[in-house]
């Protein structure tokens, strides 16, 4: 297991994943998700859509808040504030990466003096490709698996999506100290 990633397989049920994916499909139609960013094209990358700068266009449905609550309860994060950095809405960012899309290698910025703890769940996998790397180590996440890390401390990227099925990722963010995250990792070890 990667030393900087906290993981819980089968965190969400297939029914929860299906409901979240249905919202993403509707969100694409309604422009709740729109162009993502890449190094070459800035905020005009059509192969990955996101809610990141578009949070003012929609309200999340109950299931999104329920899943955030489920993560908060599971990890005991009731005392942490939700992340406000990086757009999205209510501490949540969604991305849908289409065939030929990827995520370039990068670090996320800090949120003031705090790290952003990303608690991510992939709700739909690509047919192939779309491999997540954190600190140059492949992290083979499954649909419905919770994986959490501090993206300001770990470089991360996703390889190109292959096949016909887009990769859908839900990112739930908290403001967090490194020491607190280290405590979470120690409990899960």
Coordinates of N, CA, C and O in Angstrom, one line a residue:
X1 N 0.8 -1.2 0.0 CA 0.0 0.0 0.0 C 0.9 1.3 0.0 O 1.9 1.3 0.7
X2 N 0.5 2.2 -0.8 CA 1.2 3.5 -0.9 C 1.2 4.2 0.5 O 0.2 4.2 1.2
X3 N 2.4 4.6 1.0 CA 2.5 5.2 2.3 C 1.8 6.5 2.5 O 1.6 6.9 3.6
X4 N 1.4 7.2 1.4 CA 0.8 8.5 1.6 C -0.7 8.5 1.2 O -1.3 9.5 1.0
X5 N -1.2 7.3 1.0 CA -2.6 7.2 0.5 C -3.4 6.3 1.5 O -3.0 5.2 1.8
X6 N -4.5 6.8 2.0 CA -5.4 6.0 2.9 C -6.5 5.5 1.9 O -7.1 6.2 1.1
X7 N -6.7 4.2 2.0 CA -7.7 3.5 1.1 C -8.7 2.7 1.9 O -8.4 2.0 2.8
X8 N -9.9 2.6 1.3 CA -11.0 1.7 1.8 C -11.7 1.2 0.6 O -12.5 1.9 0.0
X9 N -11.5 -0.1 0.3 CA -12.2 -0.7 -0.9 C -13.7 -0.8 -0.6 O -14.1 -0.9 0.6
X10 N -14.5 -0.8 -1.6 CA -16.0 -0.9 -1.5 C -16.6 0.1 -0.5 O -17.5 -0.3 0.2
X11 N -16.1 1.3 -0.5 CA -16.6 2.3 0.4 C -18.0 2.7 -0.1 O -18.9 2.9 0.8
X12 N -18.2 2.9 -1.4 CA -19.6 3.2 -1.9 C -20.1 2.0 -2.6 O -19.4 1.2 -3.2
X13 N -21.4 1.8 -2.5 CA -22.1 0.7 -3.2 C -22.2 1.0 -4.7 O -22.1 2.2 -5.1
X14 N -22.5 0.0 -5.5 CA -22.7 0.2 -7.0 C -23.9 1.1 -7.2 O -23.9 2.0 -8.1
X15 N -24.9 1.0 -6.3 CA -26.1 1.8 -6.4 C -25.7 3.3 -6.2 O -26.2 4.2 -6.9
X16 N -24.9 3.6 -5.2 CA -24.5 5.0 -5.0 C -23.7 5.5 -6.2 O -23.9 6.6 -6.6
X17 N -22.8 4.7 -6.7 CA -22.0 5.1 -7.8 C -22.8 5.4 -9.0 O -22.7 6.4 -9.7
X18 N -23.8 4.5 -9.3 CA -24.7 4.7 -10.4 C -25.5 6.0 -10.3 O -25.7 6.8 -11.2
X19 N -25.9 6.3 -9.0 CA -26.7 7.6 -8.8 C -25.8 8.8 -9.0 O -26.2 9.8 -9.7
X20 N -24.6 8.7 -8.6 CA -23.6 9.8 -8.8 C -23.3 10.0 -10.3 O -23.2 11.1 -10.8
X21 N -23.1 8.9 -11.0 CA -22.8 8.9 -12.4 C -24.0 9.5 -13.2 O -23.8 10.2 -14.2
X22 N -25.2 9.2 -12.8 CA -26.4 9.8 -13.4 C -26.4 11.3 -13.3 O -26.7 12.0 -14.3
X23 N -26.0 11.8 -12.1 CA -25.9 13.2 -12.0 C -24.8 13.8 -12.9 O -25.0 14.9 -13.5
X24 N -23.7 13.1 -13.0 CA -22.6 13.6 -13.9 C -23.2 13.7 -15.4 O -22.9 14.7 -16.1
X25 N -23.8 12.7 -15.8 CA -24.4 12.7 -17.2 C -25.3 13.9 -17.4 O -25.3 14.6 -18.4
X26 N -26.2 14.1 -16.4 CA -27.1 15.3 -16.5 C -26.3 16.6 -16.4 O -26.6 17.5 -17.1
X27 N -25.3 16.6 -15.6 CA -24.4 17.7 -15.4 C -23.7 18.1 -16.7 O -23.5 19.3 -17.0
X28 N -23.3 17.1 -17.5 CA -22.6 17.4 -18.7 C -23.6 18.1 -19.7 O -23.3 19.1 -20.4
X29 N -24.9 17.5 -19.7 CA -25.9 18.1 -20.6 C -26.2 19.6 -20.2 O -26.5 20.4 -21.0
X30 N -26.3 19.8 -18.9 CA -26.7 21.1 -18.3 C -25.5 22.1 -18.1 O -25.7 23.2 -17.7
X31 N -24.3 21.7 -18.5 CA -23.1 22.5 -18.4 C -22.8 22.8 -16.9 O -22.2 23.8 -16.6
X32 N -23.1 21.8 -16.0 CA -22.7 21.9 -14.6 C -21.2 21.5 -14.5 O -20.5 22.0 -13.7
X33 N -20.8 20.6 -15.5 CA -19.4 20.3 -15.7 C -19.1 20.9 -17.0 O -19.9 20.9 -18.0
X34 N -17.9 21.6 -17.1 CA -17.5 22.2 -18.3 C -16.0 22.0 -18.4 O -15.4 21.3 -17.7
X35 N -15.4 22.7 -19.4 CA -14.0 22.5 -19.7 C -13.1 22.4 -18.5 O -13.2 23.3 -17.6
X36 N -12.2 21.5 -18.6 CA -11.1 21.4 -17.5 C -9.9 22.1 -18.0 O -9.9 22.8 -19.0
X37 N -8.8 22.0 -17.2 CA -7.6 22.7 -17.4 C -6.5 21.7 -17.8 O -6.5 20.5 -17.4
X38 N -5.6 22.1 -18.6 CA -4.4 21.4 -19.0 C -3.2 22.4 -19.2 O -3.5 23.6 -19.3
X39 N -2.0 21.9 -19.2 CA -0.9 22.8 -19.3 C -0.9 23.6 -20.6 O -0.6 24.8 -20.6
X40 N -1.2 22.9 -21.7 CA -1.1 23.6 -23.0 C -2.3 24.5 -23.3 O -2.2 25.5 -23.9
X41 N -3.5 24.1 -22.9 CA -4.7 24.8 -23.3 C -5.4 25.6 -22.2 O -6.4 26.2 -22.5
X42 N -4.8 25.6 -21.0 CA -5.5 26.4 -20.0 C -6.9 25.8 -19.7 O -7.0 24.6 -19.7
X43 N -7.8 26.7 -19.4 CA -9.2 26.2 -19.1 C -10.0 26.0 -20.4 O -11.2 26.5 -20.4
X44 N -9.5 25.3 -21.3 CA -10.3 25.0 -22.5 C -10.1 23.5 -22.9 O -10.3 23.2 -24.1
X45 N -9.7 22.7 -22.0 CA -9.4 21.3 -22.2 C -10.7 20.5 -22.3 O -11.5 20.3 -21.3
X46 N -11.1 20.0 -23.5 CA -12.4 19.4 -23.8 C -12.4 17.9 -23.4 O -13.5 17.3 -23.4
X47 N -11.2 17.3 -23.2 CA -11.2 15.9 -22.9 C -11.4 15.5 -21.4 O -11.6 14.4 -21.0
X48 N -11.5 16.6 -20.6 CA -11.8 16.4 -19.1 C -12.7 17.6 -18.7 O -12.3 18.7 -18.7
X49 N -13.9 17.2 -18.3 CA -14.8 18.2 -17.8 C -14.8 18.2 -16.3 O -14.6 17.1 -15.7
X50 N -15.1 19.3 -15.7 CA -15.1 19.4 -14.3 C -16.1 20.4 -13.7 O -16.6 21.3 -14.5
X51 N -16.4 20.3 -12.5 CA -17.2 21.3 -11.8 C -16.4 22.4 -11.2 O -16.9 23.4 -10.6
X52 N -15.1 22.3 -11.2 CA -14.1 23.1 -10.4 C -14.5 24.6 -10.5 O -14.7 25.2 -9.5
X53 N -14.5 25.3 -11.6 CA -14.8 26.7 -11.6 C -16.3 27.0 -11.9 O -16.6 28.2 -12.1
X54 N -17.1 26.0 -11.9 CA -18.5 26.2 -12.3 C -19.5 26.0 -11.2 O -20.7 25.7 -11.5
X55 N -19.1 26.0 -10.0 CA -20.0 25.7 -8.8 C -21.2 26.6 -8.7 O -22.2 26.2 -8.1
X56 N -21.2 27.7 -9.3 CA -22.3 28.6 -9.2 C -23.4 28.3 -10.1 O -24.5 28.9 -10.1
X57 N -23.2 27.2 -10.9 CA -24.2 26.8 -11.9 C -25.3 25.8 -11.4 O -26.2 25.5 -12.2
X58 N -25.1 25.2 -10.3 CA -25.9 24.1 -9.8 C -25.9 24.0 -8.3 O -25.2 24.6 -7.6
X59 N -26.8 23.1 -7.9 CA -26.8 22.6 -6.5 C -26.6 21.1 -6.5 O -27.1 20.4 -7.4
X60 N -25.8 20.6 -5.6 CA -25.6 19.1 -5.6 C -26.8 18.5 -5.0 O -27.5 19.0 -4.1
X61 N -27.2 17.3 -5.4 CA -28.3 16.5 -4.9 C -27.9 16.0 -3.5 O -26.8 15.9 -3.1
X62 N -28.9 15.5 -2.8 CA -28.8 14.9 -1.5 C -27.7 13.8 -1.4 O -26.9 13.8 -0.4
X63 N -27.6 13.0 -2.4 CA -26.6 11.9 -2.3 C -25.2 12.4 -2.1 O -24.4 11.8 -1.4
X64 N -24.9 13.5 -2.8 CA -23.5 14.1 -2.7 C -23.2 14.5 -1.2 O -22.2 14.1 -0.7
X65 N -24.2 15.1 -0.6 CA -24.0 15.5 0.8 C -24.0 14.3 1.7 O -23.2 14.3 2.7
X66 N -24.8 13.3 1.4 CA -24.8 12.1 2.2 C -23.4 11.4 2.1 O -22.9 10.9 3.1
X67 N -22.8 11.3 0.9 CA -21.5 10.7 0.7 C -20.5 11.5 1.5 O -19.6 10.9 2.2
X68 N -20.5 12.8 1.4 CA -19.6 13.6 2.2 C -19.7 13.3 3.7 O -18.7 13.1 4.4
X69 N -21.0 13.2 4.2 CA -21.2 12.8 5.5 C -20.7 11.4 5.9 O -20.1 11.2 7.0
X70 N -20.8 10.5 5.0 CA -20.3 9.1 5.1 C -18.8 9.1 5.3 O -18.2 8.4 6.1
X71 N -18.1 9.9 4.5 CA -16.6 10.0 4.6 C -16.3 10.7 5.9 O -15.4 10.2 6.6
X72 N -16.9 11.8 6.3 CA -16.7 12.5 7.5 C -16.8 11.5 8.7 O -16.0 11.5 9.6
X73 N -17.9 10.8 8.7 CA -18.1 9.8 9.8 C -17.1 8.7 9.8 O -16.5 8.4 10.9
X74 N -16.8 8.1 8.7 CA -15.8 7.0 8.6 C -14.4 7.4 9.1 O -13.8 6.7 9.8
X75 N -14.0 8.6 8.7 CA -12.7 9.1 9.1 C -12.6 9.9 10.4 O -11.5 10.3 10.8
X76 N -13.8 10.2 10.9 CA -13.9 11.1 12.1 C -13.4 12.5 11.9 O -12.6 13.0 12.7
X77 N -13.8 13.1 10.8 CA -13.3 14.4 10.4 C -14.3 15.5 10.8 O -14.3 16.6 10.1
X78 N -15.2 15.3 11.8 CA -16.2 16.3 12.1 C -15.7 17.7 12.4 O -16.3 18.7 12.2
X79 N -14.4 17.7 12.9 CA -13.8 19.0 13.4 C -13.2 19.8 12.2 O -12.8 20.9 12.4
X80 N -13.0 19.1 11.0 CA -12.4 19.8 9.9 C -13.4 20.6 9.1 O -14.5 20.1 8.8
X81 N -12.9 21.7 8.6 CA -13.7 22.5 7.7 C -13.6 21.9 6.2 O -12.5 21.4 5.9
X82 N -14.6 22.1 5.5 CA -14.6 21.7 4.1 C -13.7 22.6 3.3 O -13.6 23.8 3.6
X83 N -13.0 22.1 2.3 CA -12.1 22.9 1.4 C -13.0 23.8 0.6 O -14.0 23.5 0.0
X84 N -12.5 25.1 0.5 CA -13.1 26.1 -0.3 C -12.3 26.4 -1.5 O -12.7 27.0 -2.5
X85 N -11.0 25.9 -1.5 CA -10.1 26.2 -2.6 C -10.4 25.3 -3.8 O -10.8 24.2 -3.7
X86 N -10.1 25.9 -5.0 CA -10.1 25.1 -6.2 C -11.5 25.0 -6.8 O -11.8 24.1 -7.6
X87 N -12.4 25.8 -6.3 CA -13.8 25.8 -6.9 C -14.6 24.6 -6.5 O -14.5 24.2 -5.4
X88 N -15.4 24.2 -7.5 CA -16.4 23.1 -7.1 C -17.5 23.8 -6.4 O -17.8 25.0 -6.5
X89 N -18.1 23.0 -5.5 CA -19.2 23.6 -4.6 C -19.2 22.7 -3.4 O -19.1 21.5 -3.4
X90 N -19.4 23.4 -2.2 CA -19.6 22.7 -1.0 C -18.5 21.7 -0.6 O -18.7 20.7 0.0
X91 N -17.3 22.1 -1.1 CA -16.1 21.2 -0.8 C -16.0 20.0 -1.8 O -15.1 19.2 -1.6
X92 N -16.8 20.0 -2.8 CA -16.8 18.8 -3.7 C -16.5 19.3 -5.1 O -17.0 20.3 -5.6
X93 N -15.6 18.5 -5.8 CA -15.3 18.7 -7.2 C -15.5 17.4 -7.9 O -15.2 16.3 -7.4
X94 N -16.0 17.5 -9.1 CA -16.2 16.3 -9.9 C -15.5 16.4 -11.2 O -15.4 17.5 -11.8
X95 N -14.9 15.3 -11.7 CA -14.3 15.4 -13.0 C -14.7 14.2 -13.8 O -14.9 13.1 -13.3
X96 N -14.9 14.4 -15.1 CA -15.2 13.3 -16.1 C -14.2 13.4 -17.2 O -14.2 14.4 -18.0
X97 N -13.3 12.4 -17.3 CA -12.3 12.4 -18.3 C -12.6 11.4 -19.4 O -12.9 10.3 -19.2
X98 N -12.7 12.0 -20.6 CA -13.1 11.2 -21.8 C -11.9 10.6 -22.4 O -10.8 10.9 -22.1
X99 N -12.2 9.6 -23.4 CA -11.1 9.0 -24.1 C -10.1 10.1 -24.7 O -10.6 11.1 -25.2
X100 N -8.9 9.8 -24.6 CA -7.8 10.7 -25.0 C -7.5 11.8 -24.0 O -6.5 12.6 -24.1
X101 N -8.3 11.8 -22.9 CA -8.0 12.8 -21.8 C -7.1 12.2 -20.8 O -7.0 11.0 -20.6
X102 N -6.5 13.1 -20.0 CA -5.6 12.7 -18.9 C -5.6 13.8 -17.9 O -6.2 14.8 -18.1
X103 N -4.8 13.6 -16.9 CA -4.5 14.7 -15.9 C -3.0 14.8 -15.8 O -2.3 13.8 -15.5
X104 N -2.4 16.0 -16.1 CA -1.0 16.2 -16.1 C -0.4 16.1 -14.7 O -1.1 16.4 -13.7
X105 N 0.8 15.8 -14.6 CA 1.5 15.7 -13.3 C 1.6 17.0 -12.6 O 2.0 18.0 -13.2
X106 N 1.1 17.1 -11.4 CA 1.2 18.4 -10.7 C 1.0 18.2 -9.2 O 0.7 17.0 -8.7
X107 N 1.2 19.2 -8.4 CA 0.9 19.3 -7.0 C -0.2 20.3 -6.9 O -0.3 21.3 -7.6
X108 N -1.1 20.1 -5.9 CA -2.2 21.1 -5.7 C -1.6 22.1 -4.7 O -0.8 21.8 -3.9
X109 N -2.1 23.4 -4.8 CA -1.7 24.4 -3.8 C -2.3 24.2 -2.5 O -3.3 23.5 -2.3
X110 N -1.6 24.8 -1.5 CA -2.2 24.8 -0.1 C -3.4 25.7 -0.1 O -3.6 26.5 -0.9
X111 N -4.2 25.5 1.0 CA -5.3 26.4 1.3 C -5.0 27.2 2.5 O -5.2 26.8 3.6
X112 N -4.3 28.4 2.3 CA -3.8 29.1 3.4 C -2.7 28.3 4.0 O -1.8 27.9 3.4
X113 N -2.7 28.1 5.4 CA -1.7 27.3 6.0 C -2.0 25.8 6.1 O -1.3 25.0 6.6
X114 N -3.1 25.5 5.5 CA -3.6 24.1 5.6 C -3.4 23.4 4.2 O -3.5 24.0 3.2
X115 N -3.3 22.0 4.3 CA -3.3 21.2 3.2 C -4.8 21.0 2.8 O -5.6 21.1 3.7
X116 N -5.0 20.6 1.6 CA -6.3 20.1 1.2 C -6.3 18.6 1.2 O -5.5 18.0 0.4
X117 N -7.0 18.0 2.1 CA -7.2 16.5 2.1 C -8.2 16.2 1.1 O -9.4 16.6 1.3
X118 N -7.8 15.5 0.1 CA -8.8 15.0 -0.9 C -9.2 13.6 -0.6 O -8.3 12.7 -0.5
X119 N -10.4 13.4 -0.5 CA -11.0 12.0 -0.3 C -11.8 11.7 -1.5 O -12.9 12.2 -1.7
X120 N -11.2 10.9 -2.4 CA -11.7 10.7 -3.7 C -12.4 9.3 -3.9 O -12.0 8.4 -3.3
X121 N -13.4 9.3 -4.7 CA -14.0 8.0 -5.1 C -14.2 8.1 -6.6 O -14.9 9.0 -7.2
X122 N -13.7 7.0 -7.3 CA -13.9 6.9 -8.7 C -15.2 6.1 -8.8 O -15.3 5.0 -8.3
X123 N -16.2 6.7 -9.5 CA -17.5 6.0 -9.6 C -17.7 5.3 -10.9 O -18.7 4.6 -11.1
X124 N -16.9 5.6 -11.9 CA -16.9 5.0 -13.2 C -15.5 4.9 -13.7 O -14.8 5.8 -13.8
X125 N -15.1 3.6 -14.0 CA -13.7 3.4 -14.5 C -13.7 3.5 -16.1 O -14.7 3.1 -16.7
X126 N -12.6 3.9 -16.6 CA -12.4 3.8 -18.1 C -12.2 2.4 -18.5 O -11.9 1.5 -17.6
X127 N -12.4 2.1 -19.8 CA -12.2 0.7 -20.3 C -10.8 0.3 -20.0 O -10.5 -0.9 -19.7
X128 N -9.8 1.2 -20.2 CA -8.4 0.9 -20.0 C -7.7 2.3 -19.9 O -8.3 3.3 -20.1
X129 N -6.4 2.2 -19.5 CA -5.7 3.4 -19.3 C -6.2 4.1 -18.0 O -6.6 3.4 -17.1
X130 N -6.1 5.4 -18.0 CA -6.6 6.2 -16.8 C -6.0 5.7 -15.5 O -6.7 5.5 -14.5
X131 N -4.7 5.4 -15.5 CA -4.0 4.9 -14.3 C -3.6 6.1 -13.4 O -2.9 7.0 -13.9
X132 N -3.9 6.0 -12.1 CA -3.5 7.0 -11.2 C -2.1 6.8 -10.7 O -1.8 5.6 -10.3
X133 N -1.3 7.8 -10.7 CA 0.0 7.7 -10.1 C 0.2 8.8 -9.0 O -0.2 10.0 -9.3
X134 N 0.6 8.4 -7.8 CA 0.9 9.3 -6.8 C 2.3 9.1 -6.4 O 2.8 8.0 -6.0
X135 N 3.1 10.2 -6.4 CA 4.6 10.2 -6.2 C 5.2 9.1 -7.1 O 6.0 8.3 -6.6
X136 N 4.8 9.0 -8.3 CA 5.3 8.1 -9.4 C 5.0 6.6 -9.1 O 5.6 5.8 -9.6
X137 N 4.1 6.4 -8.1 CA 3.7 5.0 -7.8 C 2.3 4.8 -8.3 O 1.4 5.6 -7.9
X138 N 2.1 3.7 -9.0 CA 0.7 3.4 -9.5 C -0.2 3.0 -8.3 O 0.2 2.2 -7.5
X139 N -1.3 3.6 -8.2 CA -2.3 3.3 -7.2 C -3.5 2.8 -8.0 O -4.3 3.6 -8.6
X140 N -3.8 1.5 -7.9 CA -4.8 0.8 -8.7 C -6.1 0.9 -7.9 O -6.5 0.0 -7.2
X141 N -6.8 2.0 -8.1 CA -8.1 2.2 -7.4 C -9.2 1.5 -8.1 O -9.2 1.4 -9.4
X142 N -10.2 1.0 -7.4 CA -11.4 0.4 -8.0 C -12.6 1.3 -7.9 O -12.6 2.2 -7.0
X143 N -13.6 1.0 -8.7 CA -14.9 1.8 -8.6 C -15.4 1.6 -7.2 O -15.4 0.5 -6.6
X144 N -15.8 2.7 -6.6 CA -16.4 2.7 -5.2 C -15.4 2.8 -4.1 O -15.8 2.9 -2.9
X145 N -14.1 2.7 -4.4 CA -13.1 2.7 -3.4 C -12.8 4.1 -3.0 O -12.6 5.0 -3.8
X146 N -12.7 4.4 -1.7 CA -12.2 5.7 -1.2 C -10.7 5.7 -1.1 O -10.1 4.8 -0.6
X147 N -10.1 6.8 -1.7 CA -8.7 6.9 -1.6 C -8.4 8.4 -1.2 O -8.9 9.3 -1.9
X148 N -7.6 8.6 -0.2 CA -7.4 9.9 0.4 C -5.9 10.2 0.5 O -5.1 9.4 0.8
X149 N -5.6 11.5 0.1 CA -4.2 11.9 0.2 C -4.1 13.4 0.2 O -5.1 14.1 0.0
X150 N -2.9 13.9 0.5 CA -2.7 15.4 0.5 C -2.0 15.7 -0.8 O -0.8 15.5 -1.0
X151 N -2.7 16.2 -1.8 CA -2.2 16.4 -3.1 C -1.2 17.6 -3.2 O -0.5 17.8 -4.2
X152 N -1.1 18.4 -2.1 CA -0.1 19.4 -2.1 C 1.3 18.9 -1.7 O 2.3 19.5 -1.8
X153 N 1.3 17.6 -1.1 CA 2.5 17.0 -0.7 C 3.0 15.9 -1.6 O 4.1 15.4 -1.5
X154 N 2.1 15.5 -2.5 CA 2.4 14.3 -3.4 C 2.1 14.7 -4.8 O 1.0 15.1 -5.1
X155 N 3.1 14.5 -5.7 CA 2.8 14.7 -7.1 C 1.8 13.7 -7.6 O 1.8 12.5 -7.1
X156 N 0.9 14.0 -8.5 CA -0.1 13.0 -8.9 C -0.5 13.3 -10.4 O -0.4 14.5 -10.8
X157 N -0.9 12.3 -11.1 CA -1.3 12.4 -12.5 C -2.1 11.1 -12.8 O -2.1 10.1 -12.1
X158 N -2.9 11.3 -13.9 CA -3.6 10.1 -14.4 C -3.3 10.0 -15.9 O -3.3 11.0 -16.7
X159 N -3.0 8.7 -16.3 CA -2.6 8.5 -17.7 C -3.8 8.6 -18.6 O -5.0 8.7 -18.1
X160 N -3.6 8.6 -19.9 CA -4.7 8.8 -20.9 C -5.8 7.8 -20.8 O -5.5 6.6 -20.7
X161 N -7.0 8.2 -20.9 CA -8.1 7.3 -20.9 C -8.2 6.6 -22.3 O -8.1 7.3 -23.3
X162 N -8.3 5.3 -22.2 CA -8.4 4.5 -23.5 C -9.8 3.8 -23.5 O -10.4 3.5 -22.5
X163 N -10.2 3.5 -24.7 CA -11.5 2.8 -24.9 C -12.6 3.9 -25.1 O -12.4 5.0 -25.5
X164 N -13.9 3.5 -24.7 CA -15.0 4.4 -25.0 C -15.6 5.0 -23.7 O -16.4 5.9 -23.8
X165 N -15.3 4.4 -22.5 CA -16.0 4.8 -21.3 C -15.2 5.9 -20.5 O -14.0 5.7 -20.2
X166 N -15.8 7.0 -20.2 CA -15.1 8.0 -19.4 C -14.8 7.6 -18.0 O -15.6 6.8 -17.4
X167 N -13.8 8.2 -17.4 CA -13.5 8.0 -16.0 C -14.2 9.1 -15.2 O -14.0 10.3 -15.5
X168 N -14.9 8.8 -14.2 CA -15.6 9.7 -13.3 C -15.0 9.7 -11.9 O -15.0 8.6 -11.3
X169 N -14.6 10.8 -11.4 CA -14.0 10.9 -10.1 C -14.7 12.0 -9.3 O -14.8 13.1 -9.8
X170 N -15.1 11.7 -8.1 CA -15.6 12.6 -7.1 C -14.6 12.9 -6.1 O -14.0 12.0 -5.5
X171 N -14.3 14.2 -5.8 CA -13.3 14.6 -4.9 C -13.9 15.4 -3.8 O -14.6 16.5 -4.0
X172 N -13.8 14.9 -2.5 CA -14.4 15.6 -1.4 C -13.2 16.1 -0.6 O -12.3 15.4 -0.2
X173 N -13.2 17.5 -0.3 CA -12.1 18.1 0.3 C -12.3 18.7 1.7 O -13.4 19.2 2.0
X174 N -11.2 18.6 2.5 CA -11.2 19.1 3.8 C -9.9 19.9 3.9 O -8.9 19.6 3.3
X175 N -9.9 20.9 4.8 CA -8.7 21.6 5.2 C -8.1 20.8 6.3 O -8.7 20.5 7.3
X176 N -6.8 20.5 6.2 CA -6.2 19.5 7.1 C -4.7 19.8 7.3 O -4.0 20.2 6.4
X177 N -4.2 19.6 8.5 CA -2.8 19.6 8.8 C -2.2 18.3 8.4 O -2.8 17.3 8.5
X178 N -0.9 18.4 8.1 CA -0.1 17.1 7.7 C -0.2 16.2 8.9 O -0.3 15.0 8.8
X179 N 0.0 16.7 10.1 CA 0.0 15.8 11.3 C -1.3 15.1 11.5 O -1.3 13.9 11.9
X180 N -2.4 15.7 11.2 CA -3.7 15.1 11.3 C -3.8 13.9 10.3 O -4.3 12.9 10.6
X181 N -3.4 14.2 9.1 CA -3.4 13.2 8.1 C -2.5 12.0 8.4 O -2.9 10.8 8.3
X182 N -1.3 12.3 9.0 CA -0.4 11.2 9.4 C -1.1 10.4 10.5 O -0.9 9.2 10.5
X183 N -1.9 11.0 11.4 CA -2.6 10.2 12.4 C -3.6 9.3 11.7 O -3.8 8.1 12.2
X184 N -4.3 9.8 10.7 CA -5.3 8.9 10.0 C -4.6 7.7 9.3 O -5.0 6.6 9.4
X185 N -3.4 8.0 8.7 CA -2.6 6.9 8.1 C -2.2 5.9 9.1 O -2.2 4.7 8.9
X186 N -1.8 6.4 10.3 CA -1.3 5.4 11.4 C -2.4 4.5 11.9 O -2.2 3.4 12.1
X187 N -3.6 5.1 12.0 CA -4.8 4.3 12.4 C -5.1 3.2 11.4 O -5.5 2.1 11.7
X188 N -5.0 3.6 10.1 CA -5.4 2.6 9.0 C -4.3 1.6 8.8 O -4.6 0.6 8.1
X189 N -3.1 1.9 9.2 CA -1.9 1.0 8.9 C -2.1 -0.4 9.6 O -2.7 -0.6 10.5

